[in-house]
PDB file of C-alpha atoms in Angstrom:
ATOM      1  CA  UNK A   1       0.000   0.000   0.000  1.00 41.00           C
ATOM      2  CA  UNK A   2       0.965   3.594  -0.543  1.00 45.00           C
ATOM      3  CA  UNK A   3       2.698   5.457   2.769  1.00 41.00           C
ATOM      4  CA  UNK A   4       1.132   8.030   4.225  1.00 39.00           C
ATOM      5  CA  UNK A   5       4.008  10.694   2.631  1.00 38.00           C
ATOM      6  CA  UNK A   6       3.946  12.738   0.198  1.00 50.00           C
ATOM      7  CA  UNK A   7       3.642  11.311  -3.403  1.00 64.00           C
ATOM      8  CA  UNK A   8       7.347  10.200  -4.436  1.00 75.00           C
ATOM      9  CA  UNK A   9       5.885   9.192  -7.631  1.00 90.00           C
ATOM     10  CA  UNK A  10       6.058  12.073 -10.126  1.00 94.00           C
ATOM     11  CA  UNK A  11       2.962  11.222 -12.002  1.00 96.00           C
ATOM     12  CA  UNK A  12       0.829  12.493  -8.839  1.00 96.00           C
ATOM     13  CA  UNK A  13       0.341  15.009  -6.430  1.00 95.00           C
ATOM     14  CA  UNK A  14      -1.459  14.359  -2.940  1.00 94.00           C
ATOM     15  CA  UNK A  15      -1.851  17.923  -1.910  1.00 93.00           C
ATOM     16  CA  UNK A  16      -4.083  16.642   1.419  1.00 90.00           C
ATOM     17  CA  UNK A  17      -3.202  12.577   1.962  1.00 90.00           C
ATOM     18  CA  UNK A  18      -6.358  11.070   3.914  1.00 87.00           C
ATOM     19  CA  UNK A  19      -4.617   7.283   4.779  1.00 86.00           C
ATOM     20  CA  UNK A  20      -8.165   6.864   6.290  1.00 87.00           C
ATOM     21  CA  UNK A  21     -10.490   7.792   3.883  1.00 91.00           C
ATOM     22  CA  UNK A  22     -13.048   5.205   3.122  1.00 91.00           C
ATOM     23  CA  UNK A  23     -11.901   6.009  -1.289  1.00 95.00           C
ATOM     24  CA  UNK A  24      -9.830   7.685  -3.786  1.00 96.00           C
ATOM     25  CA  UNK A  25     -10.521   9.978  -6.611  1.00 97.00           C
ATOM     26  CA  UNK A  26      -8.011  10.289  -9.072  1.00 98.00           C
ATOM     27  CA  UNK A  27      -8.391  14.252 -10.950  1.00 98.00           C
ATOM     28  CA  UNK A  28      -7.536  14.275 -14.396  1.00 98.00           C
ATOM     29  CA  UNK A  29      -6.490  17.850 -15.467  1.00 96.00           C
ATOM     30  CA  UNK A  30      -7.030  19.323 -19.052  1.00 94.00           C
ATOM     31  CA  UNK A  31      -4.778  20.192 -21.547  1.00 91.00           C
ATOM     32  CA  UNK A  32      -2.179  22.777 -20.388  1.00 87.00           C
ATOM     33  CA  UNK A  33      -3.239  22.139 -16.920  1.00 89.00           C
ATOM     34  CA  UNK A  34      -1.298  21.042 -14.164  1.00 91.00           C
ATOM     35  CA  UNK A  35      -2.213  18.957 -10.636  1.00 95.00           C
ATOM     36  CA  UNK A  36      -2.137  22.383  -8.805  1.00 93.00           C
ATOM     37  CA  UNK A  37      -5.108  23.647 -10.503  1.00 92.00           C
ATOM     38  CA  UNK A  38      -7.458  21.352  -8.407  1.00 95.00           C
ATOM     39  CA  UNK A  39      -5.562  21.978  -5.190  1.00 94.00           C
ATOM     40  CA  UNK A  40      -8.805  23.515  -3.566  1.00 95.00           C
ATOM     41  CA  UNK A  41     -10.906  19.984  -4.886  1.00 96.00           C
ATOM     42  CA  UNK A  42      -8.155  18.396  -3.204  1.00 95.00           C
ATOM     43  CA  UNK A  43      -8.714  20.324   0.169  1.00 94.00           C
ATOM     44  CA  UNK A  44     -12.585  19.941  -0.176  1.00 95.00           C
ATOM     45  CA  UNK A  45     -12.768  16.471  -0.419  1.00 95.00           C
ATOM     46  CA  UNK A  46     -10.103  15.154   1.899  1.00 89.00           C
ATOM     47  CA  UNK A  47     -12.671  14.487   4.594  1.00 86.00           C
ATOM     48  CA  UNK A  48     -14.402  11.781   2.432  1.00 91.00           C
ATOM     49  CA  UNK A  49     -11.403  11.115  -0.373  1.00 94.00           C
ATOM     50  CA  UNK A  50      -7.856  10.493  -0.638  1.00 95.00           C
ATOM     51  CA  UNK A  51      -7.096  12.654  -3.679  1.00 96.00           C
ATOM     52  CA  UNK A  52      -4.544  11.974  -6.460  1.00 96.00           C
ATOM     53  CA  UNK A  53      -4.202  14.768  -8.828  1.00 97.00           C
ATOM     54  CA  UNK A  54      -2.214  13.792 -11.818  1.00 98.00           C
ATOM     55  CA  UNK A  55       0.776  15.445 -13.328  1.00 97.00           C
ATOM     56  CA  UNK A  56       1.392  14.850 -16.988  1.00 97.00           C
ATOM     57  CA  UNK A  57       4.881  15.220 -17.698  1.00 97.00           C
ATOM     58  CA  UNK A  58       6.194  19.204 -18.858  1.00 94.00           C
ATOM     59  CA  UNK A  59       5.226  20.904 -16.042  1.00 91.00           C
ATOM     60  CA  UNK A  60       6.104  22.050 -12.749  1.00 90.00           C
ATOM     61  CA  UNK A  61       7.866  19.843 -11.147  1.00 91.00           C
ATOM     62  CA  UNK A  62       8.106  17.649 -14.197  1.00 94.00           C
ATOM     63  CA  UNK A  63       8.917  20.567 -16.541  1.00 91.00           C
ATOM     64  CA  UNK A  64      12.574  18.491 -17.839  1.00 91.00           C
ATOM     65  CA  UNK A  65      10.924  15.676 -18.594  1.00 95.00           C
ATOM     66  CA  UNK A  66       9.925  15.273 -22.526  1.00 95.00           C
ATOM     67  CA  UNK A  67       5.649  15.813 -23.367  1.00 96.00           C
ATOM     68  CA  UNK A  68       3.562  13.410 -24.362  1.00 97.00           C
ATOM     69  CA  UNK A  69       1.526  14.171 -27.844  1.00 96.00           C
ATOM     70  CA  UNK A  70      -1.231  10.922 -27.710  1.00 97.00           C
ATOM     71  CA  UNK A  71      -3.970  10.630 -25.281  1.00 98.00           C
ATOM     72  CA  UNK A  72      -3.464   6.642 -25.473  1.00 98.00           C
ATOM     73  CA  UNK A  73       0.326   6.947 -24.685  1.00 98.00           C
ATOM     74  CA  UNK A  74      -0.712   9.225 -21.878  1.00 98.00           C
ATOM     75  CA  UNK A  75      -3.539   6.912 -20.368  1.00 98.00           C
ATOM     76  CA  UNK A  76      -0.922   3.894 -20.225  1.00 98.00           C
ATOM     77  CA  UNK A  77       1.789   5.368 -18.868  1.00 97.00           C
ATOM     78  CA  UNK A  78      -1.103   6.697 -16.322  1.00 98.00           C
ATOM     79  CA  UNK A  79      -2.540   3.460 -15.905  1.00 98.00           C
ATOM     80  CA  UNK A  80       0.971   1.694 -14.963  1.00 97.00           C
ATOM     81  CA  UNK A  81       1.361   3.807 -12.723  1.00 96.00           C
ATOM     82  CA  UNK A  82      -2.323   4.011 -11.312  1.00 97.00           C
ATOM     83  CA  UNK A  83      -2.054   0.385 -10.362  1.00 95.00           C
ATOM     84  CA  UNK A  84      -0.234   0.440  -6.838  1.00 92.00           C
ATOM     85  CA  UNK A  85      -3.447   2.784  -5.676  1.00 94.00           C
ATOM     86  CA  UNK A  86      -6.278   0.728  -5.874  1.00 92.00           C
ATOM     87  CA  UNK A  87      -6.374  -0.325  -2.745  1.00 90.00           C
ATOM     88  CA  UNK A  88      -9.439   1.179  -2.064  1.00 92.00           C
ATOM     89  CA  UNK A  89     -12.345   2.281  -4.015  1.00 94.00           C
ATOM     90  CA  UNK A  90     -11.683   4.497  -6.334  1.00 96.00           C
ATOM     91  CA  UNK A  91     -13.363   6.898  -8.719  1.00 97.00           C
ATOM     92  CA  UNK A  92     -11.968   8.850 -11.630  1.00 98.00           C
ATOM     93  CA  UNK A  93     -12.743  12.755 -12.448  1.00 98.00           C
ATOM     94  CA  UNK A  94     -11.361  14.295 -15.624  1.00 98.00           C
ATOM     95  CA  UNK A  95     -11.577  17.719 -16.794  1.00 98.00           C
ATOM     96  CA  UNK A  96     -11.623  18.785 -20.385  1.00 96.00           C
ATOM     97  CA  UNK A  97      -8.721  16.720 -22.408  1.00 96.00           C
ATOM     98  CA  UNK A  98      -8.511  14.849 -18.343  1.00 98.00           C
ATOM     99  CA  UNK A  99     -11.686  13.379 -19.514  1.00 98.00           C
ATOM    100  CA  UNK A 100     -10.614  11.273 -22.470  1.00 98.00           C
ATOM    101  CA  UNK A 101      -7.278   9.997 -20.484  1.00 98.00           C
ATOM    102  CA  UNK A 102      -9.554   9.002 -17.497  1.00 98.00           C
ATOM    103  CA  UNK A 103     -11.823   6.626 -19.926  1.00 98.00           C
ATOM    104  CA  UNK A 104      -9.033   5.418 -21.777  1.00 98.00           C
ATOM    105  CA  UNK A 105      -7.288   4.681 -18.331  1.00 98.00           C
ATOM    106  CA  UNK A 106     -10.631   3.073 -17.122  1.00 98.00           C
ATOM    107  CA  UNK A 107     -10.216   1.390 -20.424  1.00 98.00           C
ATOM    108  CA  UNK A 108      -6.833  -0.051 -19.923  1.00 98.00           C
ATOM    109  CA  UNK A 109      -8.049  -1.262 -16.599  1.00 98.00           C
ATOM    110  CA  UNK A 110     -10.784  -3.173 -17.740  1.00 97.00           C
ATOM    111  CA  UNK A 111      -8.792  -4.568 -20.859  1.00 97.00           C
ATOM    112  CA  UNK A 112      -6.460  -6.302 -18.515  1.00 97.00           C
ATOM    113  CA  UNK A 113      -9.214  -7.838 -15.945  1.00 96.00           C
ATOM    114  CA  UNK A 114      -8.667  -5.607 -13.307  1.00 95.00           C
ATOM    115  CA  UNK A 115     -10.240  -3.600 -10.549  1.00 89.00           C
ATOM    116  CA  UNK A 116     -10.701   0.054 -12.035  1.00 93.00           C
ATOM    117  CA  UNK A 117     -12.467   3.056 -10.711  1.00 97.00           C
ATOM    118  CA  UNK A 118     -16.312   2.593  -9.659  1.00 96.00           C
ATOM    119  CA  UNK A 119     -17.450   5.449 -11.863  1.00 97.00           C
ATOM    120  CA  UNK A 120     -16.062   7.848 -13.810  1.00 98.00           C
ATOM    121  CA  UNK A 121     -16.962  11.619 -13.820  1.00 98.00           C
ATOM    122  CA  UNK A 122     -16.126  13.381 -17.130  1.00 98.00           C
ATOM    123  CA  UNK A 123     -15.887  16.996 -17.208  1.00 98.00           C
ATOM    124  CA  UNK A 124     -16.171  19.589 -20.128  1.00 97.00           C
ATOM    125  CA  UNK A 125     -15.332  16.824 -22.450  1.00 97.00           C
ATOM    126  CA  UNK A 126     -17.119  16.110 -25.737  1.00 96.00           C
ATOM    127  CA  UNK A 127     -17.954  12.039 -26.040  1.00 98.00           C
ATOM    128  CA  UNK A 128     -15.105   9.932 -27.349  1.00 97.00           C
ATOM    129  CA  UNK A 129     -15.909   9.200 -30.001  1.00 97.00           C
ATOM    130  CA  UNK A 130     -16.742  12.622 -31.713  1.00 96.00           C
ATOM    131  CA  UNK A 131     -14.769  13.953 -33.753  1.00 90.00           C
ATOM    132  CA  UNK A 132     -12.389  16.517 -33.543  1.00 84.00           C
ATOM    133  CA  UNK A 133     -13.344  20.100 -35.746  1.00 78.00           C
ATOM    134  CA  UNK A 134      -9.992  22.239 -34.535  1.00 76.00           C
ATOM    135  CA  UNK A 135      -6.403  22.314 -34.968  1.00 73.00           C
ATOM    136  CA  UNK A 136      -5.074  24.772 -32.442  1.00 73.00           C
ATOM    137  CA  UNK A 137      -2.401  22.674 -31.927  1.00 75.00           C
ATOM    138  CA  UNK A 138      -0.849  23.919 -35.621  1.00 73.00           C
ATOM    139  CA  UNK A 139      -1.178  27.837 -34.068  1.00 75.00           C
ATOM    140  CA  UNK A 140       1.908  29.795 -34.256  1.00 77.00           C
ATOM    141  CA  UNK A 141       2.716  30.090 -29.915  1.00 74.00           C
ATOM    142  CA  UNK A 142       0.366  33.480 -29.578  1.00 75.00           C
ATOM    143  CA  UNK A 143      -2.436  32.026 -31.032  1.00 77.00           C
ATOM    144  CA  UNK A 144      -1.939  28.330 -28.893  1.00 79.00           C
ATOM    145  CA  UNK A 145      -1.798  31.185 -25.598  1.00 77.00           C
ATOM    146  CA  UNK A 146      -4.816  33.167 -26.798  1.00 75.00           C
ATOM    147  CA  UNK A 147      -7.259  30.051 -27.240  1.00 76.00           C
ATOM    148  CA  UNK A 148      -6.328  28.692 -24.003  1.00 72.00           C
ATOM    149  CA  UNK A 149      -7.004  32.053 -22.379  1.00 71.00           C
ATOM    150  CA  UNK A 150      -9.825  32.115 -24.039  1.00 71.00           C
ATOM    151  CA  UNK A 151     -11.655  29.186 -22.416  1.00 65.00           C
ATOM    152  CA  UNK A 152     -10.754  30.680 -19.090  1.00 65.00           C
ATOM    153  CA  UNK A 153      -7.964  28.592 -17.618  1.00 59.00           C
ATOM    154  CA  UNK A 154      -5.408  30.997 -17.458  1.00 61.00           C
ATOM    155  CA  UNK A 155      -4.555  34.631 -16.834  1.00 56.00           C
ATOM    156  CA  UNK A 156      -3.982  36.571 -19.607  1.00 60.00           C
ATOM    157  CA  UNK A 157      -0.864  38.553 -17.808  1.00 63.00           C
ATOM    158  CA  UNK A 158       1.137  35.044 -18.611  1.00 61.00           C
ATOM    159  CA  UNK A 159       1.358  36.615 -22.281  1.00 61.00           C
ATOM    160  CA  UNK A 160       3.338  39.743 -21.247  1.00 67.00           C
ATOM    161  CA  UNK A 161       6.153  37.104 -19.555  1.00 71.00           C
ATOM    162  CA  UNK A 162       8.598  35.728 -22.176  1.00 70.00           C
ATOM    163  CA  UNK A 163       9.969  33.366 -19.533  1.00 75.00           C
ATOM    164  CA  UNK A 164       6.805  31.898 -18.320  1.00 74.00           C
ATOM    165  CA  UNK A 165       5.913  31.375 -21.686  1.00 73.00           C
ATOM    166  CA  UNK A 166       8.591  29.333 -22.518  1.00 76.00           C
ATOM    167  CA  UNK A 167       7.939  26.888 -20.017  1.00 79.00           C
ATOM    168  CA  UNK A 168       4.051  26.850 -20.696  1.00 82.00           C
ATOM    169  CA  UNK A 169       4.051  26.116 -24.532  1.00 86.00           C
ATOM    170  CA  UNK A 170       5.602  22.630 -24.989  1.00 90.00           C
ATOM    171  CA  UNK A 171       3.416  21.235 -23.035  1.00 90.00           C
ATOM    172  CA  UNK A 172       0.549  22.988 -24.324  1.00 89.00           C
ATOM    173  CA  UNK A 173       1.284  21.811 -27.525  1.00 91.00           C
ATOM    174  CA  UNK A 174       1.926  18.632 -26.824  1.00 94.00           C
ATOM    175  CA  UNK A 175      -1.813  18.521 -25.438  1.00 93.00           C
ATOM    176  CA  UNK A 176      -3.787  20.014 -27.975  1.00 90.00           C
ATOM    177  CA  UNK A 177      -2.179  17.612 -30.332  1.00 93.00           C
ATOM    178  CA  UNK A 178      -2.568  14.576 -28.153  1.00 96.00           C
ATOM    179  CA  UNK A 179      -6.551  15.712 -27.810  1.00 95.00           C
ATOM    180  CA  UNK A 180      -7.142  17.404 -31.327  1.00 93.00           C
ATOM    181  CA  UNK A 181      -5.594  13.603 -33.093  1.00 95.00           C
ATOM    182  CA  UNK A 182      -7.882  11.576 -30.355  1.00 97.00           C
ATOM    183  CA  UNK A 183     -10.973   9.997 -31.469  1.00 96.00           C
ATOM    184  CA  UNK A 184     -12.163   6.089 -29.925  1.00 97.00           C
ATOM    185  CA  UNK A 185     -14.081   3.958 -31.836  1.00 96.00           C
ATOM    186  CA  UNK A 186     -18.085   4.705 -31.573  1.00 95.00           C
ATOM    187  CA  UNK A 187     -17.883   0.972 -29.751  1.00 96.00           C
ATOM    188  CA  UNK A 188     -15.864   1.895 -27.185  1.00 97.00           C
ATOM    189  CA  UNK A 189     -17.501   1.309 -24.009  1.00 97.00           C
ATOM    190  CA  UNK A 190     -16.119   0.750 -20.214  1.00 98.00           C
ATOM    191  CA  UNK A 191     -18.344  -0.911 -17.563  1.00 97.00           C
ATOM    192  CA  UNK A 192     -18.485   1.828 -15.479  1.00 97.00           C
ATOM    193  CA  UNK A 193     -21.361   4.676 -14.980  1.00 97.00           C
ATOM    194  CA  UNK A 194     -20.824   7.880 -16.340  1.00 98.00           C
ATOM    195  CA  UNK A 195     -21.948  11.117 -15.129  1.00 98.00           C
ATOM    196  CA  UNK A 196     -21.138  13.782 -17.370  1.00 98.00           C
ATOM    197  CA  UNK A 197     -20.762  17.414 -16.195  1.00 98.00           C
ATOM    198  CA  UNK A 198     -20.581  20.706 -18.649  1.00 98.00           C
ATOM    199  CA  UNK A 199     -21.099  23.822 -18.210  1.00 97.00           C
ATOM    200  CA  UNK A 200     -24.092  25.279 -19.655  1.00 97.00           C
ATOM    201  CA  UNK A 201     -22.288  28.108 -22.126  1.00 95.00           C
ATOM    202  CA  UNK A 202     -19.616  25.593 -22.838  1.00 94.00           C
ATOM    203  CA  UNK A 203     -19.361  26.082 -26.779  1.00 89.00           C
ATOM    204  CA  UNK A 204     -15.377  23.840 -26.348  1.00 89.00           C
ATOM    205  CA  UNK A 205     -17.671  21.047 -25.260  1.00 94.00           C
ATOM    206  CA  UNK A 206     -21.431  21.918 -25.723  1.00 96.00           C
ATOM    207  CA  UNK A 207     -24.304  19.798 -23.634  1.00 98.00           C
ATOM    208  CA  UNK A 208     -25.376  17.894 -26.545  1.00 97.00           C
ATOM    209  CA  UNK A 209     -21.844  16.768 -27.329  1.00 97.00           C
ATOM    210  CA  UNK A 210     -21.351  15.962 -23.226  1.00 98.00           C
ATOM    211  CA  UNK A 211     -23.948  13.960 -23.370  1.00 98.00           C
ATOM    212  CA  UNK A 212     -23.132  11.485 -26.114  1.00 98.00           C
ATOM    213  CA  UNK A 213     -20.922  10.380 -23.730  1.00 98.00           C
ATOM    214  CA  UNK A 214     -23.899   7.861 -22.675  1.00 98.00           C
ATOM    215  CA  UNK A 215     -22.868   5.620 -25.195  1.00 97.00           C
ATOM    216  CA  UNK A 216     -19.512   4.932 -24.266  1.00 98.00           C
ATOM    217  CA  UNK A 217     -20.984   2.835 -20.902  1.00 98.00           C
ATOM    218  CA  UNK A 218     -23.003  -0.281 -20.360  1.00 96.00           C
ATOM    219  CA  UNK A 219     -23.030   0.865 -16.770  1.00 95.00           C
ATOM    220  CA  UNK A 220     -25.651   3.309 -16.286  1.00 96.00           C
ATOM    221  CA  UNK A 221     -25.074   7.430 -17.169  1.00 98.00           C
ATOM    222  CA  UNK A 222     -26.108  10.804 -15.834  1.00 98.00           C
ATOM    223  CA  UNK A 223     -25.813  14.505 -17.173  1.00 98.00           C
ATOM    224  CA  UNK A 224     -24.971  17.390 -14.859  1.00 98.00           C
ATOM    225  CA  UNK A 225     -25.353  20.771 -16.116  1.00 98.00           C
ATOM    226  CA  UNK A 226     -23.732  23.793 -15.031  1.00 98.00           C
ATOM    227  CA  UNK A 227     -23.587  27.731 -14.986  1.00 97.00           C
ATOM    228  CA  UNK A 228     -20.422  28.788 -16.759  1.00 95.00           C
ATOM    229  CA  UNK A 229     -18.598  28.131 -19.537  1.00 93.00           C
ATOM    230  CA  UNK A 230     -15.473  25.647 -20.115  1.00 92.00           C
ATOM    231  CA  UNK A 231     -14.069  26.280 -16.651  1.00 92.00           C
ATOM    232  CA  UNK A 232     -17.246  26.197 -14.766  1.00 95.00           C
ATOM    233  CA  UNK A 233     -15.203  24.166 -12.786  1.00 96.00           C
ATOM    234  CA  UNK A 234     -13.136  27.102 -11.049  1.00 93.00           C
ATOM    235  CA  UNK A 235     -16.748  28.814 -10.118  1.00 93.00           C
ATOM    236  CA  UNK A 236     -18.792  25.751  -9.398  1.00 96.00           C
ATOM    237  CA  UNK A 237     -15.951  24.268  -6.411  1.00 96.00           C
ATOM    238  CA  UNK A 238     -19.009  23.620  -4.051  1.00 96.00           C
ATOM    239  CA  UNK A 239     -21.754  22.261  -6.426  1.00 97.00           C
ATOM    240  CA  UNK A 240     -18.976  19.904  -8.218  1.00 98.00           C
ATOM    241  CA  UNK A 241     -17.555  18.764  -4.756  1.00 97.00           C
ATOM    242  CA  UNK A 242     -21.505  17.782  -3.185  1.00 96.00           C
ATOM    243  CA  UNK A 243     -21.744  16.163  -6.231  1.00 97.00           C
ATOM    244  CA  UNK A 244     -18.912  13.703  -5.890  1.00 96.00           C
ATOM    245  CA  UNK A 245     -19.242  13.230  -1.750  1.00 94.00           C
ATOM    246  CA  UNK A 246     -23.017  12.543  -2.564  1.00 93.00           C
ATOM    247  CA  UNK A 247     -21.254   9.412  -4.927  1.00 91.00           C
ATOM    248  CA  UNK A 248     -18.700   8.304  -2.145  1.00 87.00           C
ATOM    249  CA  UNK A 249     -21.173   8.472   0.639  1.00 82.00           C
ATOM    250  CA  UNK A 250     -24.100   6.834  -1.034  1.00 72.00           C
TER     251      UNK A 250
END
């Protein structure tokens, strides 16, 4: 089992370890995103949750190591990884490109007979198998900034610093190209329930295309709708956080 310690595993961050907590939810972050961003999920939920946020290689404290351009790639490496933390239930909650990499980890899971997550919550994520109409991966750097500022998940000011820049477009690139090139086959299905959760002005990941996601489980699905747009997630802490204790304490 896991120690109590921080995470020496670089593909996670335990921002609040709860040894005692009766499950696990893993967070998924979207493209460009790092495990920091759901630090405050992490606080909110340690009283019913031990909470693993992953960190995709680029970033922080991963920033030397090289990207990874394929959501596949990604979810194995994830789901290696993944294993020595099932120990207790577990559930898996994905945000935005987090969402395809936590159903093709659930994927991997049940592909090799094992004991995956108990449901998965995807986040601002169009269904799997739709396909892709962008290519904002192929933007020159300002353009790859400007769209992500765009959706709301990070401060403009980070244009006007060459340095921070830098460090933020590999990574960012990488991505957009590993989500842009993704698309599963209209079979692909886990065993899981889904709930689905967009934000109602989403137009990244609109309701109708959330919930398509219904066909990618033989396991029982649920829509959640929102206020807010892509991010909904940074305004709705609260609502998203009753949603998920209402799932580990029912």
């Amino acid at each position: 089992m896991p120690s109590s310690a921080a995470v020496d595993n670089p593909w996670f961050r335990r921002f609040n370890p709860s040894d005692f907590a009766p499950a696990r939810i893993v967070i998924f972050p979207h493209a460009g995103g790092s495990a920091s961003y759901f630090m405050e999920y992490a606080k909110a939920l340690a009283p019913y949750a031990d909470v693993l946020a992953v960190q995709y290689p680029g970033r922080q404290n991963r920033f030397a190591e090289p990207t990874i351009d394929s959501v596949p790639e990604l979810a194995e490496q994830v789901y290696r990884e993944l294993r020595a933390w099932v120990d207790r239930p577990i559930v898996f909650f994905g945000h935005s490109m987090g969402s395809a990499v936590a159903f093709e980890v659930a994927r991997c899971f049940t592909r090799d007979g094992l004991a995956g997550p108990e449901r998965l919550f995807v986040s601002a994520g169009r269904a799997p198998s739709l396909p892709r109409d962008t290519e904002v991966h192929k933007l020159p750097d300002d353009g790859l900034m400007k769209e992500l500022i765009r959706l709301g998940g990070t401060d403009e000011r980070i244009l006007d610093v060459p340095a921070l820049r830098e460090l933020i477009i590999p990574a960012l690139r990488a991505d957009y190209t590993a989500i842009e090139t993704y698309q599963a086959a209209p079979d692909a299905v886990v065993p899981q329930p889904i709930t689905a959760l967009v934000g109602e002005n989403d137009a990244n990941a609109t309701v109708e295309q959330a919930a398509q996601w219904e066909r990618h489980t033989s396991g029982g699905f649920s829509l959640r709708v929102f206020p807010g747009g892509h991010f909904y997630v940074a305004e709705q802490i609260d609502a998203v956080v009753r949603l998920l204790t209402a799932h580990l304490r029912g």
